[in-house]
Coordinates of C-alpha atoms in Angstrom, one line a residue:
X1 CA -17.7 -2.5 -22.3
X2 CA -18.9 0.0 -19.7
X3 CA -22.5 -0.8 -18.7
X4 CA -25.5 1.7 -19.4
X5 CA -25.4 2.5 -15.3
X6 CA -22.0 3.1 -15.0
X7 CA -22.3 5.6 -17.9
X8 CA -25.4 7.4 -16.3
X9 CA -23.5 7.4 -13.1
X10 CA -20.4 9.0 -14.9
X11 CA -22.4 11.5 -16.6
X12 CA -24.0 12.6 -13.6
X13 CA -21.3 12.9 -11.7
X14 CA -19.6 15.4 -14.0
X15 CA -22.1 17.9 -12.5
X16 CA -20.7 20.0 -10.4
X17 CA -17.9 17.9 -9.0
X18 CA -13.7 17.4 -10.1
X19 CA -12.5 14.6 -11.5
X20 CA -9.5 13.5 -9.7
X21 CA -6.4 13.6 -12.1
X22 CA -4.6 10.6 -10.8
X23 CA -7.5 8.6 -10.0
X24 CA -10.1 8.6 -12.5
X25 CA -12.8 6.9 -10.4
X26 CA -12.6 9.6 -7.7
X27 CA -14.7 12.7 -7.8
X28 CA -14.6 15.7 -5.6
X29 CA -17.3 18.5 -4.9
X30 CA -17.2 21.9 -2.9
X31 CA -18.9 24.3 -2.4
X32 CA -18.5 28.2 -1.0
X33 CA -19.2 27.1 2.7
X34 CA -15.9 25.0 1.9
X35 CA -18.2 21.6 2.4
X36 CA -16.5 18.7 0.8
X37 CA -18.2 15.3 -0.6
X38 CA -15.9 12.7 -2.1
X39 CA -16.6 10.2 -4.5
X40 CA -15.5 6.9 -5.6
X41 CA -17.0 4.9 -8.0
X42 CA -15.9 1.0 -8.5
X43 CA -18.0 -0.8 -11.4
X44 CA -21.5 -0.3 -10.4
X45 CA -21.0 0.5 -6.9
X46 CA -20.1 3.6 -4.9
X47 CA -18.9 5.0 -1.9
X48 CA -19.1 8.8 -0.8
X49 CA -17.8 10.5 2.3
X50 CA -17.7 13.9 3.4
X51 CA -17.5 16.4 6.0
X52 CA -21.5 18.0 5.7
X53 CA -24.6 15.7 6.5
X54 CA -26.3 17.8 4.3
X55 CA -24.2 17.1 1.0
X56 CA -23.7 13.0 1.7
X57 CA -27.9 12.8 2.5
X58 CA -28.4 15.2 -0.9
X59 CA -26.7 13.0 -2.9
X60 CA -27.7 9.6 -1.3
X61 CA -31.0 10.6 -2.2
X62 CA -30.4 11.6 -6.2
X63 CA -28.5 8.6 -6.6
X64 CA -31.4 6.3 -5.4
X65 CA -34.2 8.5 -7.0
X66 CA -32.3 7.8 -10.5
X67 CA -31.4 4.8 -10.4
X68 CA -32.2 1.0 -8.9
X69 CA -29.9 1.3 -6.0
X70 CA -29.3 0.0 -2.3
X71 CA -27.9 1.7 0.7
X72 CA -25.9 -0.6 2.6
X73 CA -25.1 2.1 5.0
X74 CA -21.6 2.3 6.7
X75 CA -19.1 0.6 4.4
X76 CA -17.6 -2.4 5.8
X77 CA -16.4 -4.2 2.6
X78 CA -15.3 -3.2 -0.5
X79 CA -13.0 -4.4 -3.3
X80 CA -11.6 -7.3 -0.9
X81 CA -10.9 -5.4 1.8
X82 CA -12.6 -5.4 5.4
X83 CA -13.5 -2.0 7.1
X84 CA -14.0 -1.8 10.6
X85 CA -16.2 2.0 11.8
X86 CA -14.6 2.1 15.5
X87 CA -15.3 4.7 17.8
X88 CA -11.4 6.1 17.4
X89 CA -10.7 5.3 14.1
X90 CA -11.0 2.6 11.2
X91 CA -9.4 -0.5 10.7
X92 CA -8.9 -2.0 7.5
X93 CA -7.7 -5.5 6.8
X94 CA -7.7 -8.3 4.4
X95 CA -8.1 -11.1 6.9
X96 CA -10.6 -13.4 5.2
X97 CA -7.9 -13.4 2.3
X98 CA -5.3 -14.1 4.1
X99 CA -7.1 -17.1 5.7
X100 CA -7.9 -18.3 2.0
X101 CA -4.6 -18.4 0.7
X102 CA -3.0 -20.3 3.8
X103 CA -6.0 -23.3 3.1
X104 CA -5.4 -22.9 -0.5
X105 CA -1.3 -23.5 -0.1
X106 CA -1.6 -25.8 3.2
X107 CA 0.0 -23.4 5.4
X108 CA -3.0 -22.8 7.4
X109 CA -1.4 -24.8 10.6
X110 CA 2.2 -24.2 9.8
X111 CA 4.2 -22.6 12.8
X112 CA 4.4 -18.7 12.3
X113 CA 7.3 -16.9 11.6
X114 CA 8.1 -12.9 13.3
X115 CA 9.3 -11.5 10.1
X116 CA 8.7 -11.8 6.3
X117 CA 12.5 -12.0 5.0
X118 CA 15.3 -13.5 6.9
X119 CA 17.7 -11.3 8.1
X120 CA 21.0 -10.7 5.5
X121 CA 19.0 -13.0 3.3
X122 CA 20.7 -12.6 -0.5
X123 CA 18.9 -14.3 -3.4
X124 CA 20.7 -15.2 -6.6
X125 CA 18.6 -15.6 -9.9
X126 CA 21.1 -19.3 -9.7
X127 CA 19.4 -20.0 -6.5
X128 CA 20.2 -23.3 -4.6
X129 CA 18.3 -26.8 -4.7
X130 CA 16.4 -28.1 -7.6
X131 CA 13.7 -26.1 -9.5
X132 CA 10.5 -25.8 -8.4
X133 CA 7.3 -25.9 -10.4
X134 CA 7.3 -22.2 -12.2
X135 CA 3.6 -22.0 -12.4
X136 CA 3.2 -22.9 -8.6
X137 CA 5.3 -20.3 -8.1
X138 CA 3.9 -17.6 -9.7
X139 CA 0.6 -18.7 -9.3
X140 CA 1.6 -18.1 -5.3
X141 CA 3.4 -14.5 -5.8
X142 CA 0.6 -13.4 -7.8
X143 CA -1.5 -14.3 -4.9
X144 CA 0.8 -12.5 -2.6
X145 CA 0.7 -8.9 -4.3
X146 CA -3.2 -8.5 -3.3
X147 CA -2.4 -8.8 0.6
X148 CA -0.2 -5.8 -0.2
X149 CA -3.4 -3.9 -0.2
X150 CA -3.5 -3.3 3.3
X151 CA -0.4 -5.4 4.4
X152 CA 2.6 -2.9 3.5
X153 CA 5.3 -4.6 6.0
X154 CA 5.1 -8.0 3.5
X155 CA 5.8 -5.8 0.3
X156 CA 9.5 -6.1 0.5
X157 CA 9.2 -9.6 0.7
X158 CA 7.0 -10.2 -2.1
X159 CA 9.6 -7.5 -4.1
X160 CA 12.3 -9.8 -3.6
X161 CA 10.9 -13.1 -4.6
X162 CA 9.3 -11.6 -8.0
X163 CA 12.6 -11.5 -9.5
X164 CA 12.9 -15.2 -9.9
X165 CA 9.8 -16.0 -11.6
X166 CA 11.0 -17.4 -14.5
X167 CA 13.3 -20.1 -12.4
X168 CA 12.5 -20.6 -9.5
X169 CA 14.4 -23.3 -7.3
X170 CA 14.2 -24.6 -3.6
X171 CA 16.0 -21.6 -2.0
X172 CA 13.2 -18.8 -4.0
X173 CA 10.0 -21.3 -2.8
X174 CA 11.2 -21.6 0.9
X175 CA 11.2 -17.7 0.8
X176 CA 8.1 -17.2 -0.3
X177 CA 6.8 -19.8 2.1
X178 CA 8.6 -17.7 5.1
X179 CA 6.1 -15.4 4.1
X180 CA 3.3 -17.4 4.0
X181 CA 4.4 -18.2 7.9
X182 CA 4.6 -14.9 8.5
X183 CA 1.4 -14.0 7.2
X184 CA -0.6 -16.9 9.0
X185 CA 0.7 -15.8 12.8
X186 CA 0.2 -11.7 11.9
X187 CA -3.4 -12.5 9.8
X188 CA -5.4 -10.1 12.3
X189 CA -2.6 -7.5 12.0
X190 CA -3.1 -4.6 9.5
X191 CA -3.8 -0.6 9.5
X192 CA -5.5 1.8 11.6
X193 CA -6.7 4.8 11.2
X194 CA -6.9 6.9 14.6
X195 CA -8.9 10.0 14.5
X196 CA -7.2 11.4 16.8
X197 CA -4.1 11.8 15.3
X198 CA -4.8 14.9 12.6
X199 CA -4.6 14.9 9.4
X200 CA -0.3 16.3 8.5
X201 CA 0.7 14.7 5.5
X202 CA 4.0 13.2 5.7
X203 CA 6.2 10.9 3.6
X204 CA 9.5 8.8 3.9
X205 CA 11.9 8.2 1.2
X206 CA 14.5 6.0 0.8
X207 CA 16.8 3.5 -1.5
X208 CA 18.9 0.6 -1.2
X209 CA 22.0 0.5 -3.7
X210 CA 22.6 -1.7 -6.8
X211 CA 20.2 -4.1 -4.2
X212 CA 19.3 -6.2 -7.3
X213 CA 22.0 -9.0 -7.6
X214 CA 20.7 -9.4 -11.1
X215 CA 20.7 -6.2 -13.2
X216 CA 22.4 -4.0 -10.2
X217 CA 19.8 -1.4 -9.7
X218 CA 18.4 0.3 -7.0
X219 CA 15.2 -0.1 -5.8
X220 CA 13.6 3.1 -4.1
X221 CA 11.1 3.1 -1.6
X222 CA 8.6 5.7 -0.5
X223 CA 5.6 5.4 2.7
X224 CA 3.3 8.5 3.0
X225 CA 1.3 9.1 6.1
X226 CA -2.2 11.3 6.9
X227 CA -2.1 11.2 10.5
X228 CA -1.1 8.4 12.1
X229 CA -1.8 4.9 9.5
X230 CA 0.2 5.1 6.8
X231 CA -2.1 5.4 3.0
X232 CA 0.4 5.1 -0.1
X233 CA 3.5 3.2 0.2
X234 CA 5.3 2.2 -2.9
X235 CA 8.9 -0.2 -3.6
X236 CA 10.0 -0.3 -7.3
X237 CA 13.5 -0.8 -9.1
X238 CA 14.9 2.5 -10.5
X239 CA 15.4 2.5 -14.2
X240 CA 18.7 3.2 -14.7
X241 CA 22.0 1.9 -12.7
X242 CA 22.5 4.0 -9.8
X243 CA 26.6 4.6 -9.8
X244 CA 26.6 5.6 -5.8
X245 CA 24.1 5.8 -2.8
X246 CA 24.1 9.3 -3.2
X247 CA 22.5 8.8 -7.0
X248 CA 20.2 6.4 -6.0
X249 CA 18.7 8.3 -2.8
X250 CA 18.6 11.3 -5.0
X251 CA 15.8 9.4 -7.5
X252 CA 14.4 7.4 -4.6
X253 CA 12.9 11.2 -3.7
X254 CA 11.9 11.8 -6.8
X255 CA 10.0 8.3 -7.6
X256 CA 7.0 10.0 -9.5
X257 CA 9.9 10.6 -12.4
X258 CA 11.9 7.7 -12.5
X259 CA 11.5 7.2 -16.3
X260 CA 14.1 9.6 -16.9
X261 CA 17.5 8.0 -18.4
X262 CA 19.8 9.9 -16.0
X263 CA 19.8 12.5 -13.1
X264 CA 18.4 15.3 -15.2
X265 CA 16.6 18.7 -14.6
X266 CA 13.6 16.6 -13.7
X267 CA 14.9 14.9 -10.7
X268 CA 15.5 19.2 -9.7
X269 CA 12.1 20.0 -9.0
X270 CA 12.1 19.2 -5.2
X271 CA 14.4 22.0 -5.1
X272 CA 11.3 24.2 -6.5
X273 CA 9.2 22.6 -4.0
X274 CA 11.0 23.5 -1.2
X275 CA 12.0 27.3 -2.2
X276 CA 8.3 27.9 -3.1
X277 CA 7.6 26.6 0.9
X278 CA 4.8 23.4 -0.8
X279 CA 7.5 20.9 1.2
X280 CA 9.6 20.8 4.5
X281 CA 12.5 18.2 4.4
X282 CA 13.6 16.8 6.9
X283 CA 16.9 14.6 8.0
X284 CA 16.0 11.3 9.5
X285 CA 17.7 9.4 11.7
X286 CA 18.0 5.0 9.9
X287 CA 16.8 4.1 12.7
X288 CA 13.4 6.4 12.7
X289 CA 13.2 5.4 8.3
X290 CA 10.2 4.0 8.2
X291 CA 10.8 3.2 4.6
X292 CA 13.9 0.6 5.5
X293 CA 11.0 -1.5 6.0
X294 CA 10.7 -1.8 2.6
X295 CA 14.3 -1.8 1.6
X296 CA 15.9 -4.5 3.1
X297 CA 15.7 -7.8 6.0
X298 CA 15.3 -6.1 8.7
X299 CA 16.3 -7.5 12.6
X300 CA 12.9 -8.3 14.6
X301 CA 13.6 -5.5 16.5
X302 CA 13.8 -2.9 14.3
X303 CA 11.3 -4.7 12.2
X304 CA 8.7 -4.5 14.9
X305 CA 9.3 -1.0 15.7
X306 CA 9.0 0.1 11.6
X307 CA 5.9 -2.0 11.3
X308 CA 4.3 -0.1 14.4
X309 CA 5.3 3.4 12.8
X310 CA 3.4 2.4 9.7
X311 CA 0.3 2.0 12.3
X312 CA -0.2 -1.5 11.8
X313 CA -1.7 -3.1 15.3
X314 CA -3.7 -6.6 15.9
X315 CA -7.4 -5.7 15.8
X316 CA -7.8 -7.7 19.3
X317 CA -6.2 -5.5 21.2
X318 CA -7.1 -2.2 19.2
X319 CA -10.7 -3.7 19.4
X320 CA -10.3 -3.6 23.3
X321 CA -9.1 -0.3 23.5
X322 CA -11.3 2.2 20.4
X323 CA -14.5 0.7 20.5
X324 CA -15.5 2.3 23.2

């Protein structure tokens, strides 16, 4: 049931501003002087940014004239998720969660790990060890999938140990648990946003092949970028079974169509894309793919320099260096 605010608060904001297509909570105004105020609406609550004063204080002040509302100011929370306003940027993090789901599995003073995944580790849905309480185990990768929020370098991780929820044994718990270690030594490490860095959109595309021992499908993998921290990230099997790398890569680009049953006209319209100038492709180098992060175990070298190009620091030492 939507509440009698929320509906108010839907109607009015039909006035003069576009409802985003792909989010329906997010709502965009503009106006000749190509001012810009942007939306988002979460229950009862909202947040609005923009680029003119004059739009955000306008429509700070209709919204509290209308209805019972408070102005918290500068958002620093929202939906579970910590915002820091720095001088050079923002900083987003889930810390607190983080901390709460290490007390709530007793990992909280286990020794940390430097990666999520062992390197070359291969999980079979067979597994090795006796079986592990199923519940505790999903109960514990359903935990996981919110630190993916803001955490994108665990997401291959989690990926892989989701496959074997339905039997999980010895070999699928002390994986997750890696992760667990991983997360309680990097629980202060998570995404900035520089605003110095511009605003170019870029993405990274990528696919392993027939990476699922089970059912042999490929999983693509796609990280987009606005400047320098990294906003939309996404790793999710393909549908069909991927007969080479070049078939697999191919659909891995076009991820927003992956329903289709084979390599059809579909998977053709980044060809259209490219001749009508709306994209520049690129080649790029495996060892500059960002997205093998979340492909694959990774070496703690390369893992460490992937993580960094997704513009994931330790708030300590960013705090030292943007809050100026």
């Amino acid at each position: 049931m939507v509440s009698l605010k929320k509906r108010y608060m839907l109607s009015n904001l039909q006035h003069g501003f576009l409802r985003y297509p792909y989010e329906h909570t997010l709502y965009i105004k503009f106006n000749p002087k190509g001012d810009v105020l942007i939306v988002g609406l979460y229950v009862d609550d909202l947040i609005f940014t923009g680029n003119s004063l004059k739009l955000i204080s306008e429509f700070r002040e209709a919204m509290i004239s209308q209805f019972k509302m408070t102005d918290l100011g500068l958002m620093s929370y929202f939906i579970g998720i910590e915002v820091r306003q720095l001088a050079g940027g923002i900083f987003i993090s889930q810390k607190k969660l983080a901390s709460d789901i290490l007390n709530k599995f007793k990992m909280n003073v286990t020794k940390p790990m430097m990666t999520p995944v062992e390197e070359k580790l291969k999980l079979t849905k067979d597994g090795t060890g006796d079986f592990v309480d199923a519940t505790y185990f999903k109960r514990l990768v359903g935990t996981f999938r919110y630190l993916t929020s803001t955490k994108p370098d665990i997401t291959y991780g989690i990926g892989l140990i989701s496959r074997f929820m339905e039997s999980p044994c010895q070999s699928h718990l002390q994986a997750a648990k890696r992760i667990l270690r991983y997360v309680q030594g990097t629980q202060s490490n998570s995404i900035f946003y520089s605003s110095s860095q511009g605003s170019n959109l870029v993405g990274y595309t990528d696919s392993d092949w027939a990476g699922d021992t089970i059912r042999r499908r490929s999983t693509s993998r796609y990280v987009f970028y606005l400047g320098f921290g990294v906003f939309s990230w996404s790793s999710k099997k393909q549908q069909v079974v991927a007969l080479s790398t070049a078939e697999a890569k191919y659909m891995a680009a076009t991820i927003f169509h992956g329903r289709s049953k084979h390599i059809d006209i579909k998977y053709h319209f980044i060809r259209e894309l490219v001749q009508e100038q709306e994209i520049v492709i690129d080649y790029c180098r495996s060892e500059d793919q960002v997205a093998n992060i979340l492909t694959k175990p990774l070496k703690l070298e390369m893992f460490m320099k992937l993580k960094k190009m997704l513009g994931m620091v330790k708030f300590e030492d960013l705090d030292l260096r943007e809050a100026m």
